[in-house]
């Protein structure tokens, strides 16, 4: 009897350790076009960053479920020139790979050099300056064959092209060859090659990164093809009737990785809909288990679709400390999760005496060519509340500072404090293309508390003179800032910003707090 009980207890314990499950997205907020690689039992993942600086966020995990941002790949202007870039420009999809002790990241700056590689041997250190790869198109990827050759794949002219390259010099060693156009979906893109059981597998995204997005795969005995498509394509899709009510839509742009326990996993982008069929958080990073039997085609999560709650066995989970809700601005530098627009003048941002001091310039949030004084965090949840306190004691006439719900230049809602003559006003500005709506009312002085609440349908804006009693200043629909309305490839950033014609005043933010509701 005693033996039976101990066997039962062991069985229960083993089930509870393995069947831990997880919640999608595994990286919330604007983190599209994920690419992942493994070194031993460490996993590294990169996402695209468009007009934001630093570029290409870099994440680390021990279990593919819990991710910590360890920095960015592109941290210098010599790697990342973004003048004039908006939500449809700058850095598109990246790929990260590890070969012979060196990390390679290849991506596209559609606003300047096109495709380029950077490398490092220290994943937590600096990466090289760009190594241009003179092949047109976007969504570049690298694959090393067993003979040591390195192959480039990318999306160009409506199909998938392949050529041999030298990944350390960027030299193109063979004429780019069109190897597959997908299964007939528009925009065949995001190619990656994997070799398994004597087959070259070519996995791509089709359908465009909206509601028709899906993932397909083909294989060949030869790297240069011909590639034959899987009979059960798409291997991942949410555009079918069976998934039309799935809160995750637009799944695609995936990458596969074999875990250190031999299991296979897929990361992909998707978006969480709100306010009908809109999305504002940007495309986020999702995870799915893959069954890939010897000589067979990969099967994603059994049914070719994914869920927010994934009740599946995972690797032993190793969570990281979660990001603080409240930033007191008492550190020496802002954390990796903060982003600037285009190439910032970092002298405009000073952490001092427990506050973040922003020196405004004449550059408005709407200007595309320069970098306004703005630093932001990704909105990671459909329902949230954000708060800050801003002081404009050293302001000059018409200086402004506050918080912006920012999708793109010309698509943002701002709440701010401003000085006009000897008086102070709180204001709200809705910028929607050529439509600019401003409301202001008298404020008590040079210090004010702001609160922004978000829900599926509305952003609401509040202010307080004492941080206790809040008064609503305005509200506007989320859908007017959605990706479906604005276009582009990013997601909402909650930004602290300042603007000053005189360029002599400054704003001080005492704290910033963000909470999921
Ligand atoms: C990315 C491409 C795409 O490079 O959008 O629509 C681009 N699909 O795969 C930006 O995410």
Coordinates of C-alpha atoms and ligand atoms in Angstrom, one line a residue:
X1 CA 0.0 0.0 0.0
X2 CA 2.8 2.4 1.0
X3 CA 4.6 1.7 -2.3
X4 CA 1.4 2.4 -4.3
X5 CA 1.0 5.7 -2.6
X6 CA 4.6 6.8 -3.2
X7 CA 4.3 5.7 -6.9
X8 CA 1.1 7.8 -7.2
X9 CA 2.7 10.8 -5.6
X10 CA 5.7 10.5 -7.9
X11 CA 3.3 10.3 -10.9
X12 CA 1.4 13.4 -9.8
X13 CA 4.7 15.3 -9.2
X14 CA 6.0 14.4 -12.6
X15 CA 2.7 15.5 -14.3
X16 CA 2.7 18.8 -12.4
X17 CA 6.4 19.6 -13.3
X18 CA 5.9 18.9 -17.1
X19 CA 2.3 20.1 -17.8
X20 CA 3.0 23.6 -16.7
X21 CA 1.5 25.3 -19.8
X22 CA 1.9 29.1 -20.5
X23 CA 0.1 32.2 -21.7
X24 CA 0.5 33.7 -25.1
X25 CA 1.9 36.1 -26.2
X26 CA 5.2 35.2 -24.6
X27 CA 6.6 38.7 -25.5
X28 CA 3.8 41.3 -25.2
X29 CA 3.5 44.5 -27.0
X30 CA 5.0 45.6 -30.3
X31 CA 7.5 42.7 -30.9
X32 CA 7.0 41.6 -34.5
X33 CA 8.8 39.3 -36.9
X34 CA 10.5 37.1 -34.1
X35 CA 13.5 35.0 -34.9
X36 CA 15.1 32.6 -32.4
X37 CA 18.3 30.5 -32.1
X38 CA 19.7 28.2 -29.4
X39 CA 23.1 27.9 -27.9
X40 CA 23.2 24.9 -25.5
X41 CA 20.2 25.6 -23.2
X42 CA 20.1 29.3 -23.8
X43 CA 17.7 30.8 -26.3
X44 CA 18.0 34.2 -28.0
X45 CA 15.3 36.0 -29.9
X46 CA 15.2 39.2 -31.9
X47 CA 12.3 41.3 -33.2
X48 CA 11.9 44.2 -35.7
X49 CA 12.0 47.8 -34.6
X50 CA 11.3 50.2 -37.5
X51 CA 11.8 53.8 -36.6
X52 CA 12.8 53.1 -33.0
X53 CA 16.2 53.5 -31.4
X54 CA 18.0 51.4 -30.3
X55 CA 17.1 48.8 -32.9
X56 CA 16.3 45.1 -32.9
X57 CA 15.4 44.2 -29.3
X58 CA 17.3 41.2 -28.1
X59 CA 15.7 38.7 -25.7
X60 CA 17.0 35.7 -23.7
X61 CA 15.2 32.7 -22.3
X62 CA 16.0 29.3 -20.7
X63 CA 12.6 27.8 -21.6
X64 CA 11.1 29.7 -24.6
X65 CA 8.3 30.8 -22.4
X66 CA 9.9 33.4 -20.0
X67 CA 11.9 36.1 -21.8
X68 CA 14.2 38.9 -20.5
X69 CA 15.2 41.7 -22.7
X70 CA 19.1 41.8 -22.4
X71 CA 19.5 44.7 -24.8
X72 CA 19.4 45.6 -28.4
X73 CA 21.5 44.5 -31.4
X74 CA 21.8 47.9 -33.1
X75 CA 22.9 50.5 -30.5
X76 CA 25.0 53.0 -32.5
X77 CA 24.0 55.4 -35.2
X78 CA 26.7 53.8 -37.4
X79 CA 24.6 50.7 -37.3
X80 CA 21.2 52.4 -37.4
X81 CA 20.5 55.6 -39.3
X82 CA 16.8 56.3 -39.1
X83 CA 16.3 59.9 -40.4
X84 CA 12.9 60.1 -42.0
X85 CA 11.8 56.7 -40.8
X86 CA 8.3 56.1 -39.6
X87 CA 6.1 53.0 -38.8
X88 CA 6.6 51.8 -42.3
X89 CA 10.3 52.4 -42.5
X90 CA 13.6 51.7 -40.8
X91 CA 14.3 48.2 -39.5
X92 CA 12.2 45.4 -40.9
X93 CA 12.4 41.7 -40.1
X94 CA 15.6 40.3 -38.5
X95 CA 17.0 36.8 -38.3
X96 CA 19.4 35.7 -35.6
X97 CA 21.7 32.6 -36.0
X98 CA 24.7 31.2 -34.2
X99 CA 27.5 29.4 -36.1
X100 CA 31.0 28.4 -35.0
X101 CA 30.9 30.5 -31.9
X102 CA 29.7 33.7 -33.5
X103 CA 26.2 35.3 -33.5
X104 CA 24.9 36.7 -36.8
X105 CA 21.9 39.0 -37.2
X106 CA 20.8 39.9 -40.7
X107 CA 18.0 42.4 -41.3
X108 CA 16.9 45.3 -43.6
X109 CA 17.0 49.0 -43.1
X110 CA 14.4 49.9 -45.8
X111 CA 15.2 53.6 -45.2
X112 CA 18.9 53.4 -46.0
X113 CA 21.3 50.5 -46.7
X114 CA 18.9 47.7 -47.4
X115 CA 20.1 44.2 -46.2
X116 CA 23.0 44.0 -43.8
X117 CA 24.6 41.6 -41.3
X118 CA 26.1 42.4 -37.9
X119 CA 28.0 39.9 -35.8
X120 CA 29.2 39.4 -32.3
X121 CA 30.9 36.7 -30.2
X122 CA 29.5 38.2 -27.0
X123 CA 25.7 38.2 -27.1
X124 CA 25.6 40.7 -24.2
X125 CA 28.2 43.0 -25.7
X126 CA 28.5 45.2 -28.8
X127 CA 27.8 44.0 -32.3
X128 CA 29.9 44.9 -35.4
X129 CA 29.2 47.7 -37.8
X130 CA 26.9 46.7 -40.7
X131 CA 28.2 44.3 -43.3
X132 CA 26.0 45.1 -46.4
X133 CA 24.6 42.2 -48.4
X134 CA 23.9 43.4 -51.9
X135 CA 20.7 41.3 -52.5
X136 CA 17.4 43.2 -52.9
X137 CA 14.2 42.6 -51.0
X138 CA 13.4 42.1 -47.3
X139 CA 13.2 39.4 -44.6
X140 CA 16.7 38.1 -45.1
X141 CA 17.7 34.8 -43.4
X142 CA 20.9 32.7 -43.2
X143 CA 21.4 28.9 -43.2
X144 CA 24.7 27.0 -42.9
X145 CA 24.8 23.7 -44.7
X146 CA 26.8 20.7 -43.5
X147 CA 29.5 21.5 -46.1
X148 CA 30.1 24.9 -44.4
X149 CA 28.4 26.9 -47.2
X150 CA 26.2 29.7 -45.9
X151 CA 23.0 30.4 -47.9
X152 CA 20.9 33.6 -47.9
X153 CA 17.2 33.5 -48.4
X154 CA 14.9 36.5 -48.7
X155 CA 11.7 37.9 -50.1
X156 CA 12.1 39.7 -53.4
X157 CA 9.7 40.5 -56.3
X158 CA 6.9 38.4 -55.0
X159 CA 8.9 35.2 -54.4
X160 CA 11.6 33.6 -52.3
X161 CA 15.2 34.0 -53.5
X162 CA 18.3 32.0 -52.5
X163 CA 22.0 32.5 -53.0
X164 CA 25.2 31.5 -51.4
X165 CA 26.9 34.3 -49.4
X166 CA 30.0 34.9 -47.3
X167 CA 28.4 35.9 -44.0
X168 CA 31.5 37.5 -42.7
X169 CA 32.1 39.8 -45.7
X170 CA 28.6 40.0 -47.1
X171 CA 29.9 38.9 -50.5
X172 CA 27.2 37.3 -52.7
X173 CA 28.8 34.1 -54.1
X174 CA 26.0 32.9 -56.5
X175 CA 23.3 34.5 -58.6
X176 CA 20.1 34.8 -56.5
X177 CA 17.7 32.2 -57.7
X178 CA 13.9 32.2 -57.2
X179 CA 13.3 28.9 -55.4
X180 CA 9.6 29.0 -54.3
X181 CA 6.7 31.4 -54.6
X182 CA 4.6 29.8 -51.9
X183 CA 1.2 28.2 -52.3
X184 CA -0.4 31.1 -54.1
X185 CA -0.9 33.5 -51.2
X186 CA 0.1 37.2 -51.6
X187 CA 3.4 38.4 -50.2
X188 CA 5.4 35.2 -49.9
X189 CA 8.0 36.4 -47.3
X190 CA 9.8 35.6 -44.0
X191 CA 11.7 32.6 -45.4
X192 CA 13.9 30.3 -43.2
X193 CA 15.6 27.1 -44.2
X194 CA 16.1 24.1 -41.9
X195 CA 17.8 20.7 -42.6
X196 CA 16.3 17.6 -41.1
X197 CA 16.4 13.9 -42.0
X198 CA 18.1 14.6 -45.3
X199 CA 15.5 17.2 -46.3
X200 CA 15.9 21.0 -46.8
X201 CA 12.7 22.5 -45.4
X202 CA 11.8 26.0 -46.6
X203 CA 9.2 27.7 -44.3
X204 CA 7.6 31.1 -45.3
X205 CA 4.8 33.4 -44.5
X206 CA 2.1 34.2 -47.0
X207 CA -1.1 36.3 -47.2
X208 CA 0.4 39.5 -45.8
X209 CA 0.7 40.5 -42.2
X210 CA -3.0 41.2 -41.7
X211 CA -5.9 38.9 -41.1
X212 CA -4.9 36.6 -44.1
X213 CA -1.5 35.9 -42.7
X214 CA -0.4 32.2 -42.6
X215 CA 2.7 30.0 -42.5
X216 CA 3.5 27.4 -45.2
X217 CA 6.4 25.0 -45.8
X218 CA 8.0 23.0 -48.6
X219 CA 10.9 20.7 -48.8
X220 CA 13.6 19.4 -51.3
X221 CA 16.5 17.0 -51.3
X222 CA 18.6 19.9 -52.8
X223 CA 19.2 23.3 -51.3
X224 CA 18.4 25.0 -54.6
X225 CA 15.2 23.1 -55.0
X226 CA 12.8 22.3 -56.5
X227 CA 10.7 22.6 -53.4
X228 CA 7.5 20.6 -53.0
X229 CA 4.9 22.1 -50.7
X230 CA 3.5 20.2 -47.7
X231 CA 0.1 18.6 -48.3
X232 CA -1.3 20.1 -45.1
X233 CA -0.4 23.8 -45.8
X234 CA -0.9 26.2 -44.2
X235 CA 0.8 24.7 -41.2
X236 CA -0.3 27.7 -39.1
X237 CA -3.3 30.0 -39.9
X238 CA -6.1 31.8 -38.2
X239 CA -7.9 33.0 -41.3
X240 CA -10.2 30.0 -41.4
X241 CA -13.8 29.9 -40.1
X242 CA -12.8 27.7 -37.2
X243 CA -10.5 30.5 -35.9
X244 CA -12.4 33.6 -36.9
X245 CA -13.3 34.3 -33.3
X246 CA -9.8 33.5 -32.0
X247 CA -8.6 36.6 -30.0
X248 CA -5.3 36.1 -31.8
X249 CA -5.3 36.9 -35.5
X250 CA -2.7 37.4 -38.3
X251 CA -0.4 34.6 -37.2
X252 CA 2.6 34.1 -39.4
X253 CA 6.2 35.2 -39.9
X254 CA 7.5 32.2 -37.9
X255 CA 10.8 30.6 -36.9
X256 CA 11.5 27.0 -35.7
X257 CA 14.0 25.9 -33.1
X258 CA 14.9 22.5 -31.6
X259 CA 15.1 22.7 -27.9
X260 CA 17.9 21.3 -25.8
X261 CA 15.6 18.3 -24.9
X262 CA 15.0 17.5 -28.5
X263 CA 11.5 19.0 -28.7
X264 CA 10.6 21.4 -31.5
X265 CA 9.0 24.8 -31.0
X266 CA 7.8 27.7 -33.2
X267 CA 7.8 31.4 -32.5
X268 CA 5.6 33.6 -34.7
X269 CA 3.9 37.0 -34.8
X270 CA 0.2 37.6 -34.3
X271 CA -2.0 40.3 -33.0
X272 CA -4.7 40.5 -30.3
X273 CA -7.8 42.2 -31.6
X274 CA -9.9 44.9 -29.8
X275 CA -12.7 47.3 -30.6
X276 CA -14.0 45.0 -33.3
X277 CA -11.4 43.9 -35.7
X278 CA -8.7 46.5 -34.8
X279 CA -5.4 46.1 -33.1
X280 CA -3.2 48.6 -31.4
X281 CA -0.6 46.6 -29.4
X282 CA 1.3 45.9 -32.7
X283 CA 2.2 42.4 -33.7
X284 CA 3.4 40.4 -30.7
X285 CA 5.5 37.3 -30.2
X286 CA 3.7 34.0 -29.7
X287 CA 5.0 30.4 -29.0
X288 CA 3.7 27.0 -30.2
X289 CA 4.8 23.4 -29.7
X290 CA 5.7 21.5 -32.9
X291 CA 5.5 17.8 -33.5
X292 CA 8.2 16.9 -36.2
X293 CA 8.6 13.2 -36.6
X294 CA 11.5 11.7 -38.5
X295 CA 11.0 12.2 -42.3
X296 CA 7.6 13.8 -41.7
X297 CA 6.2 17.3 -42.0
X298 CA 6.1 19.5 -38.9
X299 CA 2.7 19.9 -37.3
X300 CA 2.1 23.1 -35.2
X301 CA 0.2 22.6 -31.9
X302 CA -1.6 19.6 -33.3
X303 CA -4.2 21.7 -35.1
X304 CA -2.3 24.4 -36.9
X305 CA -3.6 27.2 -34.7
X306 CA -2.7 28.7 -31.3
X307 CA -4.4 30.1 -28.2
X308 CA -3.8 32.6 -25.4
X309 CA -3.8 29.8 -22.9
X310 CA -1.6 27.0 -24.0
X311 CA -2.2 23.9 -21.9
X312 CA 0.9 22.0 -23.1
X313 CA 4.0 20.5 -21.6
X314 CA 6.9 22.9 -21.7
X315 CA 10.6 22.9 -20.9
X316 CA 11.2 23.3 -17.2
X317 CA 10.2 26.9 -16.7
X318 CA 12.7 29.4 -15.3
X319 CA 11.0 32.8 -14.9
X320 CA 12.8 36.1 -14.7
X321 CA 12.1 39.0 -12.4
X322 CA 9.1 40.9 -13.8
X323 CA 9.4 44.5 -15.0
X324 CA 8.6 47.0 -12.3
X325 CA 5.1 48.7 -12.5
X326 CA 6.6 51.9 -11.3
X327 CA 9.8 53.7 -12.4
X328 CA 11.1 56.2 -9.8
X329 CA 13.9 57.3 -12.2
X330 CA 16.5 56.8 -9.5
X331 CA 18.7 54.5 -11.6
X332 CA 21.8 55.6 -13.6
X333 CA 20.2 54.7 -17.0
X334 CA 16.8 53.8 -18.4
X335 CA 16.2 50.0 -18.8
X336 CA 16.3 48.1 -22.1
X337 CA 12.5 48.4 -22.5
X338 CA 12.7 52.1 -23.2
X339 CA 12.8 53.3 -26.8
X340 CA 13.5 56.6 -28.6
X341 CA 12.3 57.9 -32.0
X342 CA 14.9 57.8 -34.8
X343 CA 18.4 58.9 -33.8
X344 CA 18.0 60.8 -30.4
X345 CA 20.3 63.5 -29.0
X346 CA 20.9 61.8 -25.6
X347 CA 22.0 65.0 -24.0
X348 CA 18.2 65.9 -24.0
X349 CA 17.6 63.1 -21.5
X350 CA 19.0 63.4 -18.0
X351 CA 18.4 61.2 -14.9
X352 CA 19.1 63.3 -11.9
X353 CA 17.9 63.6 -8.3
X354 CA 15.2 60.9 -8.8
X355 CA 13.6 62.4 -11.8
X356 CA 13.9 62.2 -15.6
X357 CA 14.6 65.6 -17.1
X358 CA 13.6 66.1 -20.7
X359 CA 15.0 69.0 -22.6
X360 CA 12.4 69.9 -25.3
X361 CA 13.3 71.1 -28.7
X362 CA 11.3 72.7 -31.5
X363 CA 10.8 69.2 -33.0
X364 CA 7.1 68.2 -32.7
X365 CA 6.0 64.6 -32.4
X366 CA 4.6 65.0 -35.9
X367 CA 7.9 65.7 -37.6
X368 CA 9.3 62.8 -39.5
X369 CA 12.8 63.9 -40.2
X370 CA 14.2 64.5 -36.8
X371 CA 14.0 63.0 -33.3
X372 CA 11.6 64.8 -31.0
X373 CA 12.3 64.6 -27.2
X374 CA 10.4 61.4 -26.6
X375 CA 11.1 58.2 -24.7
X376 CA 8.6 55.5 -24.5
X377 CA 7.5 52.0 -23.4
X378 CA 5.4 49.5 -25.4
X379 CA 1.7 49.3 -24.4
X380 CA 1.6 45.6 -23.5
X381 CA -2.0 45.2 -22.5
X382 CA -5.4 46.1 -24.0
X383 CA -6.6 47.4 -20.6
X384 CA -4.1 49.4 -18.6
X385 CA -3.5 52.5 -16.5
X386 CA -0.5 54.7 -16.7
X387 CA 0.5 57.6 -14.5
X388 CA 3.2 60.2 -14.1
X389 CA 4.0 63.6 -12.5
X390 CA 5.5 66.3 -14.6
X391 CA 7.0 69.7 -13.5
X392 CA 7.7 72.5 -15.9
X393 CA 9.3 74.9 -13.4
X394 CA 12.1 75.9 -15.8
X395 CA 9.7 76.3 -18.8
X396 CA 9.6 79.2 -21.2
X397 CA 6.5 80.4 -22.9
X398 CA 4.6 77.8 -24.9
X399 CA 6.8 74.9 -23.7
X400 CA 4.9 71.6 -23.4
X401 CA 5.5 68.3 -21.7
X402 CA 3.4 65.2 -21.0
X403 CA 2.5 61.8 -22.1
X404 CA 1.6 60.6 -25.6
X405 CA -0.3 57.5 -26.8
X406 CA 1.8 57.2 -29.9
X407 CA 1.3 55.0 -33.0
X408 CA 3.1 57.2 -35.5
X409 CA 4.0 60.7 -36.4
X410 CA 0.6 62.2 -37.1
X411 CA -1.3 59.5 -35.2
X412 CA -1.1 60.1 -31.4
X413 CA -3.2 61.4 -28.5
X414 CA -1.3 63.6 -26.1
X415 CA -2.0 65.0 -22.6
X416 CA 0.3 67.8 -21.6
X417 CA 1.1 70.8 -19.3
X418 CA 2.0 74.1 -21.0
X419 CA 2.9 77.6 -19.9
X420 CA 1.3 80.6 -21.6
X421 CA 2.6 83.9 -20.3
X422 CA 2.2 83.8 -16.5
X423 CA -0.4 81.1 -16.6
X424 CA -0.4 77.3 -16.7
X425 CA -2.7 75.1 -18.7
X426 CA -3.3 71.4 -19.1
X427 CA -4.1 70.3 -22.6
X428 CA -5.1 67.4 -24.7
X429 CA -4.3 67.0 -28.4
X430 CA -5.7 64.4 -30.8
X431 CA -3.5 64.1 -33.9
X432 CA -5.1 62.0 -36.6
X433 CA -3.5 62.9 -39.9
X434 CA -4.5 66.4 -40.9
X435 CA -7.1 66.4 -38.1
X436 CA -5.7 68.1 -35.0
X437 CA -8.0 68.7 -32.1
X438 CA -6.8 70.6 -29.0
X439 CA -8.6 71.3 -25.7
X440 CA -6.9 73.2 -22.9
X441 CA -8.0 74.4 -19.5
X442 CA -6.4 76.5 -16.7
X443 CA -4.2 74.6 -14.3
X444 CA -3.1 75.5 -10.8
X445 CA 0.7 75.7 -11.4
X446 CA 3.8 74.2 -12.8
X447 CA 3.3 70.7 -11.5
X448 CA 0.6 68.3 -12.5
X449 CA -0.2 64.5 -12.3
X450 CA -1.4 62.7 -15.4
X451 CA -3.3 59.4 -15.7
X452 CA -4.2 57.6 -18.9
X453 CA -6.5 54.6 -18.9
X454 CA -7.0 52.3 -21.8
X455 CA -9.6 49.7 -22.5
X456 CA -10.6 47.9 -25.7
X457 CA -12.5 50.9 -27.1
X458 CA -11.2 54.1 -25.4
X459 CA -8.2 55.9 -24.2
X460 CA -9.2 58.3 -21.3
X461 CA -7.1 61.2 -20.1
X462 CA -7.1 62.6 -16.5
X463 CA -5.2 65.2 -14.6
X464 CA -4.7 66.1 -10.9
X465 CA -3.1 69.0 -9.0
X466 CA -2.5 66.8 -5.9
X467 CA -2.1 63.2 -7.2
X468 CA -5.3 62.2 -5.4
X469 CA -8.3 63.9 -7.0
X470 CA -8.3 63.3 -10.7
X471 CA -10.5 65.1 -13.3
X472 CA -11.1 63.7 -16.8
X473 CA -9.8 66.0 -19.5
X474 CA -10.8 63.9 -22.5
X475 CA -11.2 60.6 -24.2
X476 CA -11.0 59.2 -27.7
X477 CA -11.6 56.0 -29.6
X478 CA -8.7 53.4 -29.7
X479 CA -9.7 52.5 -33.3
X480 CA -8.6 55.9 -34.7
X481 CA -5.0 54.9 -33.8
X482 CA -5.2 51.2 -34.7
X483 CA -2.9 49.6 -37.3
X484 CA -6.0 49.0 -39.4
X485 CA -6.6 52.8 -39.5
X486 CA -3.0 54.1 -39.5
X487 CA -1.2 51.3 -41.3
X488 CA 2.5 50.7 -40.6
X489 CA 4.0 47.9 -38.7
X490 CA 4.4 49.1 -35.1
X491 CA 2.3 49.3 -32.0
X492 CA 1.3 51.9 -29.5
X493 CA 4.1 53.4 -27.4
X494 CA 3.3 55.3 -24.2
X495 CA 5.8 58.1 -24.4
X496 CA 7.1 60.9 -22.1
X497 CA 7.8 63.9 -24.3
X498 CA 8.7 67.6 -24.2
X499 CA 8.7 70.4 -26.7
X500 CA 10.3 73.8 -26.4
X501 CA 10.6 76.5 -29.0
X502 CA 13.2 78.4 -26.9
X503 CA 15.1 75.1 -26.3
X504 CA 16.1 76.6 -22.9
X505 CA 13.4 75.1 -20.6
X506 CA 13.1 71.6 -19.4
X507 CA 10.5 69.2 -17.9
X508 CA 11.0 66.9 -15.0
X509 CA 9.1 63.6 -14.7
X510 CA 9.1 62.3 -11.1
X511 CA 8.0 58.8 -11.9
X512 CA 6.1 56.7 -14.4
X513 CA 3.8 53.9 -13.5
X514 CA 2.1 51.3 -15.9
X515 CA -0.3 48.7 -14.7
X516 CA -2.2 46.0 -16.6
X517 CA -6.0 46.2 -15.6
Ligands
LIG1 C1 8.2 42.2 -42.6 C2 7.5 41.3 -43.5 C3 6.1 41.7 -43.3 O1 9.5 42.4 -43.0 O2 6.0 43.0 -42.8 O3 3.9 41.7 -43.8 C4 7.4 43.4 -42.7 N1 5.1 41.0 -43.5 O4 7.6 39.9 -43.2 C5 7.5 44.2 -41.4 O5 7.0 43.5 -40.3

